[in-house]
Amino acid sequence: KAQEALMAGKKGRVPAHIKKKQFSHPGIDYQFITILESIEDPRQPSIFFSYSLTSVLFMTIVSMICGATDWPKVVVMSEGMKEWLAQYVDMTSGVPCERTFKDLFNLICPEAMEKILREVMSLIREKVVQEVIGFDGQTERGTADKKAGISGIHLVHAWSSDNEICLGQLKIDDKSNEITAVPKLMESLDLKGAIITADAMNTQKVTADQAIKGEADYILPVKRNQPGLLEERQFNISAL
């Protein structure tokens, strides 16, 4: 009994004899896989571990790039690409079920996930001269519920028109927080040589300052939310 108690350990604490399972990824030398490996696994070590976090992330991202919009589609696509996926990540346990995907992603810190997605997009992104990057915010369709008092998920994103990909995004409480969120998102991206665009709400000194700091140009519209600047622009145009 004493030995059993020693093996079990305290409630909520992982017994010392349970070690973190190691997985072997054939594509570990690829930067894409290295980025995925950098995210901390939120799960406690367990003898029941079957799926590598890196494998689950890789399956999900590749499936989403191929057009998957929900977990059932991720599962189906991953099953269809299983042999190809096995060239890069550990697929010895096959493709997890929909519930495993959901449970694991619910454990991952959103900020950590956003960070690796930005790094992945930087690999896919092709730097071009005067790349146009638009910053905008929108409420995701289907996330609001007026009866429950839920306003919906509002995201600020950076869209590369030349690459046709989202370079990064931030979740904010509501549209009024875009003014502070846009410069924060800009700071996290490589904007050198790019042309920054945004809507009139983000025609702010902080937006322009962050563009200059990132060695980018910017085109910002002037409307009535900036009356002084609007009057100055109209005067200068009429004087031509």
Short mmCIF file of C-alpha atoms in Angstrom, two decimals:
data_model
loop_
_atom_site.label_atom_id
_atom_site.label_comp_id
_atom_site.label_asym_id
_atom_site.label_seq_id
_atom_site.Cartn_x
_atom_site.Cartn_y
_atom_site.Cartn_z
CA LYS A 1 0.00 0.00 0.00
CA ALA A 2 2.83 2.37 0.82
CA GLN A 3 4.41 1.65 -2.56
CA GLU A 4 1.09 2.23 -4.34
CA ALA A 5 0.68 5.57 -2.56
CA LEU A 6 4.21 6.56 -3.54
CA MET A 7 3.53 5.67 -7.18
CA ALA A 8 0.22 7.58 -7.21
CA GLY A 9 1.66 10.75 -5.63
CA LYS A 10 -0.47 13.69 -4.53
CA LYS A 11 -3.79 14.38 -6.18
CA GLY A 12 -3.40 16.73 -9.15
CA ARG A 13 0.36 16.14 -9.40
CA VAL A 14 1.88 14.06 -12.21
CA PRO A 15 3.73 11.02 -10.72
CA ALA A 16 7.49 11.19 -11.14
CA HIS A 17 7.60 7.99 -13.22
CA ILE A 18 5.34 9.50 -15.91
CA LYS A 19 7.60 11.20 -18.43
CA LYS A 20 6.69 13.46 -21.34
CA LYS A 21 6.27 11.34 -24.45
CA GLN A 22 8.75 12.02 -27.22
CA PHE A 23 7.70 12.12 -30.86
CA SER A 24 9.85 11.82 -33.96
CA HIS A 25 9.15 14.26 -36.79
CA PRO A 26 10.81 13.45 -40.15
CA GLY A 27 10.65 17.11 -41.19
CA ILE A 28 12.18 18.59 -38.04
CA ASP A 29 14.84 20.34 -40.14
CA TYR A 30 12.16 22.38 -41.92
CA GLN A 31 11.59 25.83 -40.41
CA PHE A 32 7.82 25.31 -40.54
CA ILE A 33 8.05 22.29 -38.22
CA THR A 34 10.60 24.04 -35.98
CA ILE A 35 8.12 26.91 -35.46
CA LEU A 36 5.36 24.47 -34.48
CA GLU A 37 7.70 22.68 -32.08
CA SER A 38 8.34 25.95 -30.24
CA ILE A 39 4.82 26.17 -28.81
CA GLU A 40 4.51 24.70 -25.32
CA ASP A 41 2.29 21.63 -24.99
CA PRO A 42 -0.45 22.56 -22.47
CA ARG A 43 -1.18 18.94 -21.57
CA GLN A 44 0.15 17.20 -18.48
CA PRO A 45 2.37 14.17 -19.24
CA SER A 46 0.32 10.99 -19.52
CA ILE A 47 0.76 7.37 -20.52
CA PHE A 48 -2.31 7.81 -22.73
CA PHE A 49 -0.67 10.36 -25.02
CA SER A 50 -1.12 9.32 -28.64
CA TYR A 51 -0.84 12.53 -30.65
CA SER A 52 1.94 15.06 -30.86
CA LEU A 53 0.91 18.70 -30.50
CA THR A 54 3.13 19.53 -33.49
CA SER A 55 1.36 16.90 -35.60
CA VAL A 56 -2.09 18.20 -34.64
CA LEU A 57 -1.07 21.81 -35.40
CA PHE A 58 0.46 20.81 -38.75
CA MET A 59 -2.63 18.84 -39.78
CA THR A 60 -4.88 21.75 -38.84
CA ILE A 61 -2.90 24.50 -40.59
CA VAL A 62 -2.39 22.48 -43.79
CA SER A 63 -6.09 21.56 -43.88
CA MET A 64 -7.13 25.18 -43.36
CA ILE A 65 -4.81 26.31 -46.18
CA CYS A 66 -6.53 23.70 -48.36
CA GLY A 67 -9.95 25.13 -47.51
CA ALA A 68 -11.13 23.37 -44.33
CA THR A 69 -13.54 25.56 -42.35
CA ASP A 70 -14.45 23.27 -39.43
CA TRP A 71 -13.10 20.29 -37.46
CA PRO A 72 -14.95 17.56 -39.43
CA LYS A 73 -13.34 18.88 -42.64
CA VAL A 74 -9.91 18.99 -40.94
CA VAL A 75 -10.30 15.32 -40.00
CA VAL A 76 -11.41 14.28 -43.51
CA MET A 77 -8.65 16.25 -45.24
CA SER A 78 -5.99 14.96 -42.86
CA GLU A 79 -7.10 11.38 -43.53
CA GLY A 80 -6.77 12.01 -47.25
CA MET A 81 -3.29 13.52 -46.86
CA LYS A 82 -2.03 11.08 -44.21
CA GLU A 83 0.87 9.70 -46.27
CA TRP A 84 1.98 13.16 -47.34
CA LEU A 85 1.73 14.52 -43.77
CA ALA A 86 3.87 11.61 -42.52
CA GLN A 87 6.80 12.99 -44.53
CA TYR A 88 6.99 15.91 -42.11
CA VAL A 89 5.38 15.01 -38.76
CA ASP A 90 4.85 11.94 -36.57
CA MET A 91 1.71 10.18 -37.86
CA THR A 92 2.22 6.82 -36.16
CA SER A 93 -1.10 7.16 -34.30
CA GLY A 94 -2.98 8.32 -37.37
CA VAL A 95 -5.44 11.22 -37.44
CA PRO A 96 -7.18 12.16 -34.17
CA CYS A 97 -10.95 12.45 -33.95
CA GLU A 98 -12.84 15.75 -34.07
CA ARG A 99 -13.15 15.84 -30.25
CA THR A 100 -9.38 15.53 -29.78
CA PHE A 101 -8.76 18.46 -32.13
CA LYS A 102 -11.30 20.60 -30.24
CA ASP A 103 -10.06 19.67 -26.76
CA LEU A 104 -6.43 20.32 -27.60
CA PHE A 105 -7.05 23.69 -29.24
CA ASN A 106 -9.17 24.77 -26.27
CA LEU A 107 -6.09 24.25 -24.08
CA ILE A 108 -3.68 26.28 -26.20
CA CYS A 109 -3.04 29.88 -25.16
CA PRO A 110 -4.57 32.12 -27.91
CA GLU A 111 -1.62 34.54 -27.78
CA ALA A 112 0.86 31.68 -28.27
CA MET A 113 -1.19 30.34 -31.19
CA GLU A 114 -1.38 33.77 -32.81
CA LYS A 115 2.39 34.16 -32.48
CA ILE A 116 3.20 30.92 -34.31
CA LEU A 117 0.61 31.67 -36.99
CA ARG A 118 2.32 35.00 -37.68
CA GLU A 119 5.64 33.18 -37.96
CA VAL A 120 4.13 30.60 -40.32
CA MET A 121 2.60 33.35 -42.49
CA SER A 122 6.00 35.06 -42.65
CA LEU A 123 7.37 31.89 -44.27
CA ILE A 124 4.57 31.76 -46.82
CA ARG A 125 4.66 35.49 -47.50
CA GLU A 126 6.66 36.64 -50.52
CA LYS A 127 8.21 40.06 -49.91
CA VAL A 128 7.50 42.36 -52.84
CA VAL A 129 8.39 45.99 -53.43
CA GLN A 130 5.71 48.33 -52.02
CA GLU A 131 3.57 45.45 -50.78
CA VAL A 132 0.12 46.80 -49.88
CA ILE A 133 -0.97 45.75 -46.39
CA GLY A 134 -4.44 46.74 -45.23
CA PHE A 135 -5.37 46.94 -41.55
CA ASP A 136 -9.04 46.58 -40.72
CA GLY A 137 -11.38 45.22 -38.09
CA GLN A 138 -14.57 43.22 -38.38
CA THR A 139 -16.96 41.21 -36.23
CA GLU A 140 -16.94 37.54 -37.15
CA ARG A 141 -20.24 36.37 -38.61
CA GLY A 142 -22.25 34.04 -36.38
CA THR A 143 -20.42 34.92 -33.14
CA ALA A 144 -22.96 37.47 -31.86
CA ASP A 145 -26.05 36.58 -29.84
CA LYS A 146 -28.22 39.56 -28.90
CA LYS A 147 -30.55 37.50 -26.70
CA ALA A 148 -27.62 36.22 -24.63
CA GLY A 149 -25.99 39.66 -24.59
CA ILE A 150 -22.97 38.47 -26.59
CA SER A 151 -21.63 41.17 -28.91
CA GLY A 152 -19.54 38.81 -31.05
CA ILE A 153 -15.84 38.29 -31.70
CA HIS A 154 -14.17 41.38 -33.16
CA LEU A 155 -10.83 40.90 -34.89
CA VAL A 156 -8.30 43.34 -36.29
CA HIS A 157 -6.33 41.81 -39.12
CA ALA A 158 -3.50 42.67 -41.50
CA TRP A 159 -4.18 41.60 -45.07
CA SER A 160 -1.48 41.43 -47.74
CA SER A 161 -3.14 42.26 -51.08
CA ASP A 162 -0.10 41.07 -53.04
CA ASN A 163 0.16 37.70 -51.25
CA GLU A 164 -3.59 37.34 -50.62
CA ILE A 165 -3.00 36.10 -47.07
CA CYS A 166 -3.70 37.36 -43.57
CA LEU A 167 -0.36 38.21 -41.99
CA GLY A 168 -1.71 38.47 -38.45
CA GLN A 169 -4.72 39.36 -36.33
CA LEU A 170 -5.70 40.47 -32.84
CA LYS A 171 -8.91 39.87 -30.92
CA ILE A 172 -10.34 43.00 -29.31
CA ASP A 173 -13.36 43.72 -27.11
CA ASP A 174 -15.16 45.99 -29.57
CA LYS A 175 -14.63 48.25 -32.59
CA SER A 176 -13.67 51.25 -30.42
CA ASN A 177 -10.45 49.44 -29.43
CA GLU A 178 -9.18 49.29 -33.03
CA ILE A 179 -7.27 52.55 -32.61
CA THR A 180 -4.90 51.00 -30.04
CA ALA A 181 -4.95 47.49 -31.56
CA VAL A 182 -3.79 48.45 -35.08
CA PRO A 183 -0.41 49.94 -33.99
CA LYS A 184 0.12 46.93 -31.71
CA LEU A 185 -0.46 44.54 -34.61
CA MET A 186 1.75 46.65 -36.90
CA GLU A 187 4.57 46.43 -34.36
CA SER A 188 4.53 42.62 -34.55
CA LEU A 189 4.97 42.49 -38.33
CA ASP A 190 7.78 43.17 -40.80
CA LEU A 191 6.49 46.25 -42.65
CA LYS A 192 9.72 47.50 -44.19
CA GLY A 193 9.09 48.81 -47.70
CA ALA A 194 5.35 48.17 -47.52
CA ILE A 195 2.45 50.58 -48.06
CA ILE A 196 0.05 50.64 -45.11
CA THR A 197 -3.65 51.34 -45.61
CA ALA A 198 -6.51 51.59 -43.11
CA ASP A 199 -9.96 53.11 -42.73
CA ALA A 200 -10.67 56.64 -41.45
CA MET A 201 -11.02 55.44 -37.86
CA ASN A 202 -7.33 54.56 -37.87
CA THR A 203 -6.16 57.85 -39.37
CA GLN A 204 -4.29 58.55 -36.16
CA LYS A 205 -0.84 59.81 -35.20
CA VAL A 206 -0.04 56.46 -33.53
CA THR A 207 -0.80 54.62 -36.79
CA ALA A 208 1.40 56.93 -38.86
CA ASP A 209 4.18 56.85 -36.25
CA GLN A 210 4.21 53.04 -36.19
CA ALA A 211 4.35 52.91 -40.01
CA ILE A 212 7.34 55.28 -40.01
CA LYS A 213 8.97 53.26 -37.24
CA GLY A 214 8.51 50.12 -39.33
CA GLU A 215 10.10 51.86 -42.35
CA ALA A 216 6.85 51.74 -44.31
CA ASP A 217 4.79 54.29 -46.24
CA TYR A 218 1.12 54.86 -45.47
CA ILE A 219 -2.08 56.02 -47.16
CA LEU A 220 -4.80 57.03 -44.72
CA PRO A 221 -8.17 58.63 -45.59
CA VAL A 222 -9.23 61.87 -43.94
CA LYS A 223 -12.91 62.28 -43.00
CA ARG A 224 -14.98 64.26 -40.53
CA ASN A 225 -13.67 62.31 -37.52
CA GLN A 226 -10.53 64.48 -37.96
CA PRO A 227 -12.14 67.92 -38.60
CA GLY A 228 -8.94 69.96 -38.21
CA LEU A 229 -6.95 67.76 -40.57
CA LEU A 230 -9.86 67.58 -43.02
CA GLU A 231 -10.16 71.39 -43.12
CA GLU A 232 -6.40 71.74 -43.66
CA ARG A 233 -6.43 69.23 -46.54
CA GLN A 234 -9.41 70.93 -48.19
CA PHE A 235 -7.72 74.32 -47.90
CA ASN A 236 -4.49 73.01 -49.44
CA ILE A 237 -6.37 71.42 -52.35
CA SER A 238 -8.39 74.58 -53.06
CA ALA A 239 -5.17 76.62 -53.06
CA LEU A 240 -3.69 74.59 -55.93
#
